[in-house]
Amino acid sequence: MSLTRRLRLTVLPVALSLVLAACGGGASSNAPASPCDTSDDFPSRPIELIVPWAAGGGTDSVARFIGTQLAERLGTQVNVVNRTGGGGVVGHSAIATARPDGTTIGMATVEITMMHWQGLTELTYEQLTPIGQVNSDPAGVTVRSDAPWADVSQLLAEARAQPGATTASGTGRGGIWDLARAGMLLDAGLPADAIRWVPSEGAAPALQELVAGGVHVSTASLVENKTMIEAGRAKALAVMAEERLPNFPDVPTLREQGIDFTMAAWRGIAGPEGLPEDVVGELSCHLDGIVHSPAYEEFMGTAGFGIVWRNAQDFGAYLAAQDAEKGEIMRAAGLAT
């Protein structure tokens, strides 16, 4: 073999390794692919993202969008799996009992701070590892467009004068929108049953019942009642948020009307208890990037969902506060076991 031939065979592997290293594919390079890649061996295989609610719903659609975005950022497959049943118990339990290695995470919802107060399960938020909150939609006070009340004060005045004569709906008994009704009444100094709750299968059927005259009030989110509001068949008297919503700038908050109360349904990503800190950090970092991306803003804006971001630490503190608040309202309203 000629000297030239031997030199070519020697130089080729070295040159190839340098090219791979420059592209980030070299095994000898310790530089992370992105600032979020804080864990050396995560992910090592596909990730399962559990949704405690049915396919096709709002929580499912948000989870699937985030799953697609996470898959691109993590460079692995993210499979969304719907685990329904028990008013959210089945899916949240599946998240809590998974192996704490980051290969199973889930979309936790506000119900994790409510279910155990209702006696549906012993599972609490403390059996989850918070990763990041990605959404929040505050409750509203929606009535028929021809209702006699111009604001919440007038509505509550009638409830005070004729307890139980006014009815409200939006979800099943003890659901998030039922708590919104009860909390508003209690904060206003009224009994929790001053406006009587009529259980429904959800916000949509409750809204249909509202415009048909079957109930007087819906405390579901304004997002869920948007269609009828825009059609002029319903009107919003208030939103139970810290400040007015961008999509409903003319709707005052309860606080503006003298009632210092807020309530919202929210969604966030969580894993089982004991998830390693480096895995939590990596996932939370990627979620931060997703939530603050134009794609997420466009997706959520089109769907009408609100964007609220809390990192792992802040989401954990929020869960604790939410759990305490829900317990207090449910006990006072006779909804806790």
CSV table of N, CA, C and O in Angstrom, one decimal, residues 123-194:
chain,number,residue,atom,x,y,z
A,123,LEU,N,-55.9,10.5,47.2
A,123,LEU,CA,-54.9,11.2,46.5
A,123,LEU,C,-54.9,12.7,46.6
A,123,LEU,O,-56.0,13.3,46.5
A,124,THR,N,-53.8,13.3,46.8
A,124,THR,CA,-53.7,14.8,46.9
A,124,THR,C,-52.5,15.2,46.0
A,124,THR,O,-51.7,14.5,45.5
A,125,TYR,N,-52.4,16.5,45.9
A,125,TYR,CA,-51.4,17.1,45.1
A,125,TYR,C,-50.0,16.8,45.6
A,125,TYR,O,-49.0,16.8,44.9
A,126,GLU,N,-49.9,16.4,46.9
A,126,GLU,CA,-48.6,16.1,47.5
A,126,GLU,C,-48.0,14.8,47.0
A,126,GLU,O,-46.8,14.6,47.2
A,127,GLN,N,-48.8,14.0,46.3
A,127,GLN,CA,-48.3,12.8,45.7
A,127,GLN,C,-47.8,13.1,44.2
A,127,GLN,O,-47.6,12.1,43.5
A,128,LEU,N,-47.8,14.3,43.8
A,128,LEU,CA,-47.3,14.7,42.5
A,128,LEU,C,-46.1,15.6,42.6
A,128,LEU,O,-45.9,16.3,43.6
A,129,THR,N,-45.3,15.6,41.6
A,129,THR,CA,-44.2,16.6,41.5
A,129,THR,C,-44.6,17.6,40.5
A,129,THR,O,-44.7,17.4,39.3
A,130,PRO,N,-44.8,18.9,40.9
A,130,PRO,CA,-45.1,19.9,40.0
A,130,PRO,C,-44.0,20.3,39.0
A,130,PRO,O,-42.8,20.3,39.4
A,131,ILE,N,-44.3,20.5,37.8
A,131,ILE,CA,-43.3,20.8,36.7
A,131,ILE,C,-43.6,22.2,36.2
A,131,ILE,O,-42.7,23.0,36.0
A,132,GLY,N,-44.9,22.5,35.9
A,132,GLY,CA,-45.2,23.9,35.4
A,132,GLY,C,-46.6,24.0,35.1
A,132,GLY,O,-47.3,23.1,34.6
A,133,GLN,N,-47.2,25.2,35.5
A,133,GLN,CA,-48.6,25.5,35.1
A,133,GLN,C,-48.6,26.2,33.8
A,133,GLN,O,-47.7,27.0,33.5
A,134,VAL,N,-49.6,25.8,32.9
A,134,VAL,CA,-49.6,26.3,31.6
A,134,VAL,C,-50.9,27.0,31.2
A,134,VAL,O,-50.9,27.6,30.1
A,135,ASN,N,-51.8,27.1,32.1
A,135,ASN,CA,-53.1,27.6,31.7
A,135,ASN,C,-54.0,28.0,32.9
A,135,ASN,O,-53.8,27.4,34.0
A,136,SER,N,-54.9,29.0,32.7
A,136,SER,CA,-55.9,29.3,33.8
A,136,SER,C,-57.0,30.0,33.1
A,136,SER,O,-56.8,30.9,32.3
A,137,ASP,N,-58.2,29.6,33.4
A,137,ASP,CA,-59.4,30.2,32.9
A,137,ASP,C,-60.4,30.5,34.0
A,137,ASP,O,-61.0,29.6,34.7
A,138,PRO,N,-60.5,31.8,34.4
A,138,PRO,CA,-61.4,32.2,35.5
A,138,PRO,C,-62.9,31.9,35.3
A,138,PRO,O,-63.3,32.0,34.1
A,139,ALA,N,-63.6,31.7,36.4
A,139,ALA,CA,-65.0,31.6,36.3
A,139,ALA,C,-65.6,32.9,36.0
A,139,ALA,O,-65.0,34.0,36.1
A,140,GLY,N,-66.9,32.9,35.5
A,140,GLY,CA,-67.6,34.1,35.2
A,140,GLY,C,-69.0,34.1,35.8
A,140,GLY,O,-69.4,33.1,36.4
A,141,VAL,N,-69.7,35.1,35.6
A,141,VAL,CA,-71.1,35.2,36.0
A,141,VAL,C,-71.9,35.6,34.8
A,141,VAL,O,-71.8,36.8,34.3
A,142,THR,N,-72.5,34.6,34.1
A,142,THR,CA,-73.2,34.8,32.9
A,142,THR,C,-74.7,34.6,33.1
A,142,THR,O,-75.1,33.6,33.7
A,143,VAL,N,-75.5,35.5,32.5
A,143,VAL,CA,-77.0,35.4,32.6
A,143,VAL,C,-77.6,35.6,31.2
A,143,VAL,O,-76.9,36.0,30.3
A,144,ARG,N,-78.9,35.3,31.1
A,144,ARG,CA,-79.5,35.6,29.8
A,144,ARG,C,-79.5,37.1,29.5
A,144,ARG,O,-79.4,37.9,30.3
A,145,SER,N,-79.5,37.4,28.2
A,145,SER,CA,-79.4,38.7,27.7
A,145,SER,C,-80.5,39.6,28.2
A,145,SER,O,-80.4,40.8,28.4
A,146,ASP,N,-81.7,39.0,28.5
A,146,ASP,CA,-82.8,39.7,28.9
A,146,ASP,C,-83.0,39.6,30.4
A,146,ASP,O,-84.1,40.0,31.0
A,147,ALA,N,-82.0,39.1,31.2
A,147,ALA,CA,-82.1,39.0,32.6
A,147,ALA,C,-82.3,40.4,33.2
A,147,ALA,O,-81.7,41.4,32.7
A,148,PRO,N,-82.9,40.5,34.4
A,148,PRO,CA,-83.2,41.8,35.0
A,148,PRO,C,-82.0,42.4,35.7
A,148,PRO,O,-82.1,43.6,36.1
A,149,TRP,N,-80.9,41.7,35.8
A,149,TRP,CA,-79.8,42.2,36.6
A,149,TRP,C,-78.7,42.9,35.7
A,149,TRP,O,-78.3,42.3,34.7
A,150,ALA,N,-78.3,44.1,36.1
A,150,ALA,CA,-77.3,44.8,35.3
A,150,ALA,C,-75.9,44.5,35.8
A,150,ALA,O,-75.0,44.8,35.1
A,151,ASP,N,-75.8,44.1,37.0
A,151,ASP,CA,-74.5,43.8,37.6
A,151,ASP,C,-74.7,42.7,38.7
A,151,ASP,O,-75.8,42.3,39.0
A,152,VAL,N,-73.6,42.3,39.3
A,152,VAL,CA,-73.6,41.3,40.3
A,152,VAL,C,-74.3,41.7,41.6
A,152,VAL,O,-75.0,40.9,42.2
A,153,SER,N,-74.2,43.0,41.9
A,153,SER,CA,-74.8,43.5,43.1
A,153,SER,C,-76.3,43.3,43.0
A,153,SER,O,-77.0,42.9,44.0
A,154,GLN,N,-76.9,43.5,41.9
A,154,GLN,CA,-78.4,43.3,41.7
A,154,GLN,C,-78.7,41.9,41.8
A,154,GLN,O,-79.8,41.5,42.4
A,155,LEU,N,-77.9,41.0,41.2
A,155,LEU,CA,-78.1,39.6,41.3
A,155,LEU,C,-78.1,39.1,42.7
A,155,LEU,O,-79.0,38.3,43.2
A,156,LEU,N,-77.1,39.5,43.5
A,156,LEU,CA,-77.0,39.1,44.9
A,156,LEU,C,-78.1,39.7,45.8
A,156,LEU,O,-78.5,39.1,46.7
A,157,ALA,N,-78.5,40.9,45.4
A,157,ALA,CA,-79.6,41.5,46.2
A,157,ALA,C,-80.9,40.6,46.1
A,157,ALA,O,-81.6,40.4,47.1
A,158,GLU,N,-81.1,40.1,44.9
A,158,GLU,CA,-82.3,39.2,44.7
A,158,GLU,C,-82.1,37.9,45.5
A,158,GLU,O,-83.0,37.4,46.1
A,159,ALA,N,-80.8,37.4,45.4
A,159,ALA,CA,-80.6,36.1,46.1
A,159,ALA,C,-80.7,36.3,47.6
A,159,ALA,O,-81.1,35.4,48.4
A,160,ARG,N,-80.4,37.5,48.1
A,160,ARG,CA,-80.6,37.8,49.5
A,160,ARG,C,-82.0,37.9,49.9
A,160,ARG,O,-82.5,37.5,51.0
A,161,ALA,N,-82.8,38.5,49.0
A,161,ALA,CA,-84.2,38.8,49.3
A,161,ALA,C,-85.1,37.5,49.1
A,161,ALA,O,-86.0,37.3,49.9
A,162,GLN,N,-84.6,36.6,48.2
A,162,GLN,CA,-85.4,35.4,47.9
A,162,GLN,C,-84.4,34.2,47.8
A,162,GLN,O,-84.1,33.8,46.7
A,163,PRO,N,-83.9,33.8,48.9
A,163,PRO,CA,-82.9,32.7,48.9
A,163,PRO,C,-83.4,31.4,48.2
A,163,PRO,O,-84.5,31.0,48.5
A,164,GLY,N,-82.6,30.9,47.3
A,164,GLY,CA,-82.9,29.7,46.6
A,164,GLY,C,-83.8,29.9,45.4
A,164,GLY,O,-84.0,28.9,44.6
A,165,ALA,N,-84.4,31.1,45.2
A,165,ALA,CA,-85.2,31.3,44.0
A,165,ALA,C,-84.5,31.3,42.7
A,165,ALA,O,-84.9,31.0,41.7
A,166,THR,N,-83.2,31.8,42.8
A,166,THR,CA,-82.3,31.9,41.6
A,166,THR,C,-81.5,30.7,41.5
A,166,THR,O,-81.0,30.1,42.6
A,167,THR,N,-81.3,30.2,40.3
A,167,THR,CA,-80.6,28.9,40.1
A,167,THR,C,-79.4,29.2,39.3
A,167,THR,O,-79.3,30.1,38.4
A,168,ALA,N,-78.4,28.3,39.4
A,168,ALA,CA,-77.1,28.4,38.7
A,168,ALA,C,-76.7,27.0,38.3
A,168,ALA,O,-77.0,26.0,38.9
A,169,SER,N,-75.8,27.0,37.2
A,169,SER,CA,-75.3,25.7,36.8
A,169,SER,C,-74.0,25.9,36.0
A,169,SER,O,-73.5,27.0,35.9
A,170,GLY,N,-73.4,24.8,35.5
A,170,GLY,CA,-72.1,24.9,34.8
A,170,GLY,C,-71.3,23.6,34.9
A,170,GLY,O,-70.5,23.4,34.1
A,171,THR,N,-71.6,22.8,35.9
A,171,THR,CA,-70.9,21.5,36.0
A,171,THR,C,-71.7,20.6,37.0
A,171,THR,O,-72.8,21.0,37.4
A,172,GLY,N,-71.1,19.5,37.4
A,172,GLY,CA,-71.8,18.7,38.4
A,172,GLY,C,-71.7,19.3,39.8
A,172,GLY,O,-70.9,20.2,40.0
A,173,ARG,N,-72.4,18.7,40.7
A,173,ARG,CA,-72.3,19.2,42.1
A,173,ARG,C,-70.9,19.0,42.6
A,173,ARG,O,-70.4,17.9,42.5
A,174,GLY,N,-70.4,20.0,43.2
A,174,GLY,CA,-69.0,19.9,43.8
A,174,GLY,C,-67.9,20.2,42.8
A,174,GLY,O,-66.7,20.1,43.1
A,175,GLY,N,-68.3,20.5,41.5
A,175,GLY,CA,-67.3,20.8,40.5
A,175,GLY,C,-66.8,22.2,40.6
A,175,GLY,O,-67.2,23.0,41.5
A,176,ILE,N,-65.8,22.5,39.8
A,176,ILE,CA,-65.1,23.8,39.9
A,176,ILE,C,-66.1,25.0,39.8
A,176,ILE,O,-65.9,26.0,40.5
A,177,TRP,N,-67.0,24.9,38.9
A,177,TRP,CA,-67.9,26.1,38.7
A,177,TRP,C,-69.0,26.1,39.8
A,177,TRP,O,-69.5,27.2,40.1
A,178,ASP,N,-69.3,25.0,40.5
A,178,ASP,CA,-70.1,25.0,41.7
A,178,ASP,C,-69.4,25.7,42.8
A,178,ASP,O,-70.0,26.5,43.6
A,179,LEU,N,-68.1,25.4,42.9
A,179,LEU,CA,-67.3,26.1,44.0
A,179,LEU,C,-67.2,27.6,43.7
A,179,LEU,O,-67.2,28.4,44.6
A,180,ALA,N,-67.2,28.0,42.4
A,180,ALA,CA,-67.1,29.4,42.1
A,180,ALA,C,-68.4,30.1,42.6
A,180,ALA,O,-68.3,31.2,43.2
A,181,ARG,N,-69.5,29.5,42.4
A,181,ARG,CA,-70.8,30.0,42.9
A,181,ARG,C,-70.8,30.1,44.4
A,181,ARG,O,-71.1,31.2,45.0
A,182,ALA,N,-70.4,29.0,45.1
A,182,ALA,CA,-70.5,29.0,46.5
A,182,ALA,C,-69.5,30.0,47.1
A,182,ALA,O,-69.8,30.7,48.1
A,183,GLY,N,-68.3,30.1,46.6
A,183,GLY,CA,-67.3,31.0,47.1
A,183,GLY,C,-67.7,32.4,46.9
A,183,GLY,O,-67.5,33.3,47.8
A,184,MET,N,-68.3,32.8,45.8
A,184,MET,CA,-68.8,34.1,45.6
A,184,MET,C,-69.9,34.5,46.6
A,184,MET,O,-69.8,35.6,47.2
A,185,LEU,N,-70.8,33.6,46.8
A,185,LEU,CA,-71.9,33.9,47.8
A,185,LEU,C,-71.3,34.0,49.2
A,185,LEU,O,-71.7,34.9,49.9
A,186,LEU,N,-70.4,33.1,49.6
A,186,LEU,CA,-69.9,33.1,50.9
A,186,LEU,C,-69.1,34.4,51.2
A,186,LEU,O,-69.2,35.0,52.2
A,187,ASP,N,-68.3,34.8,50.2
A,187,ASP,CA,-67.5,36.1,50.3
A,187,ASP,C,-68.4,37.3,50.4
A,187,ASP,O,-68.1,38.3,51.0
A,188,ALA,N,-69.6,37.2,49.8
A,188,ALA,CA,-70.6,38.3,49.8
A,188,ALA,C,-71.4,38.3,51.1
A,188,ALA,O,-72.3,39.1,51.3
A,189,GLY,N,-71.1,37.3,52.0
A,189,GLY,CA,-71.9,37.2,53.2
A,189,GLY,C,-73.2,36.6,53.1
A,189,GLY,O,-74.1,36.7,54.0
A,190,LEU,N,-73.4,35.8,52.1
A,190,LEU,CA,-74.6,35.0,51.9
A,190,LEU,C,-74.4,33.5,52.1
A,190,LEU,O,-73.3,33.0,52.0
A,191,PRO,N,-75.5,32.8,52.4
A,191,PRO,CA,-75.4,31.3,52.5
A,191,PRO,C,-75.0,30.8,51.2
A,191,PRO,O,-75.3,31.3,50.1
A,192,ALA,N,-74.3,29.6,51.2
A,192,ALA,CA,-73.9,29.0,49.9
A,192,ALA,C,-75.0,28.6,49.1
A,192,ALA,O,-74.8,28.4,47.9
A,193,ASP,N,-76.2,28.4,49.6
A,193,ASP,CA,-77.3,27.9,48.8
A,193,ASP,C,-78.3,29.1,48.5
A,193,ASP,O,-79.4,28.9,48.1
A,194,ALA,N,-77.9,30.4,48.7
A,194,ALA,CA,-78.7,31.5,48.4
A,194,ALA,C,-79.0,31.5,46.9
A,194,ALA,O,-80.1,31.9,46.5
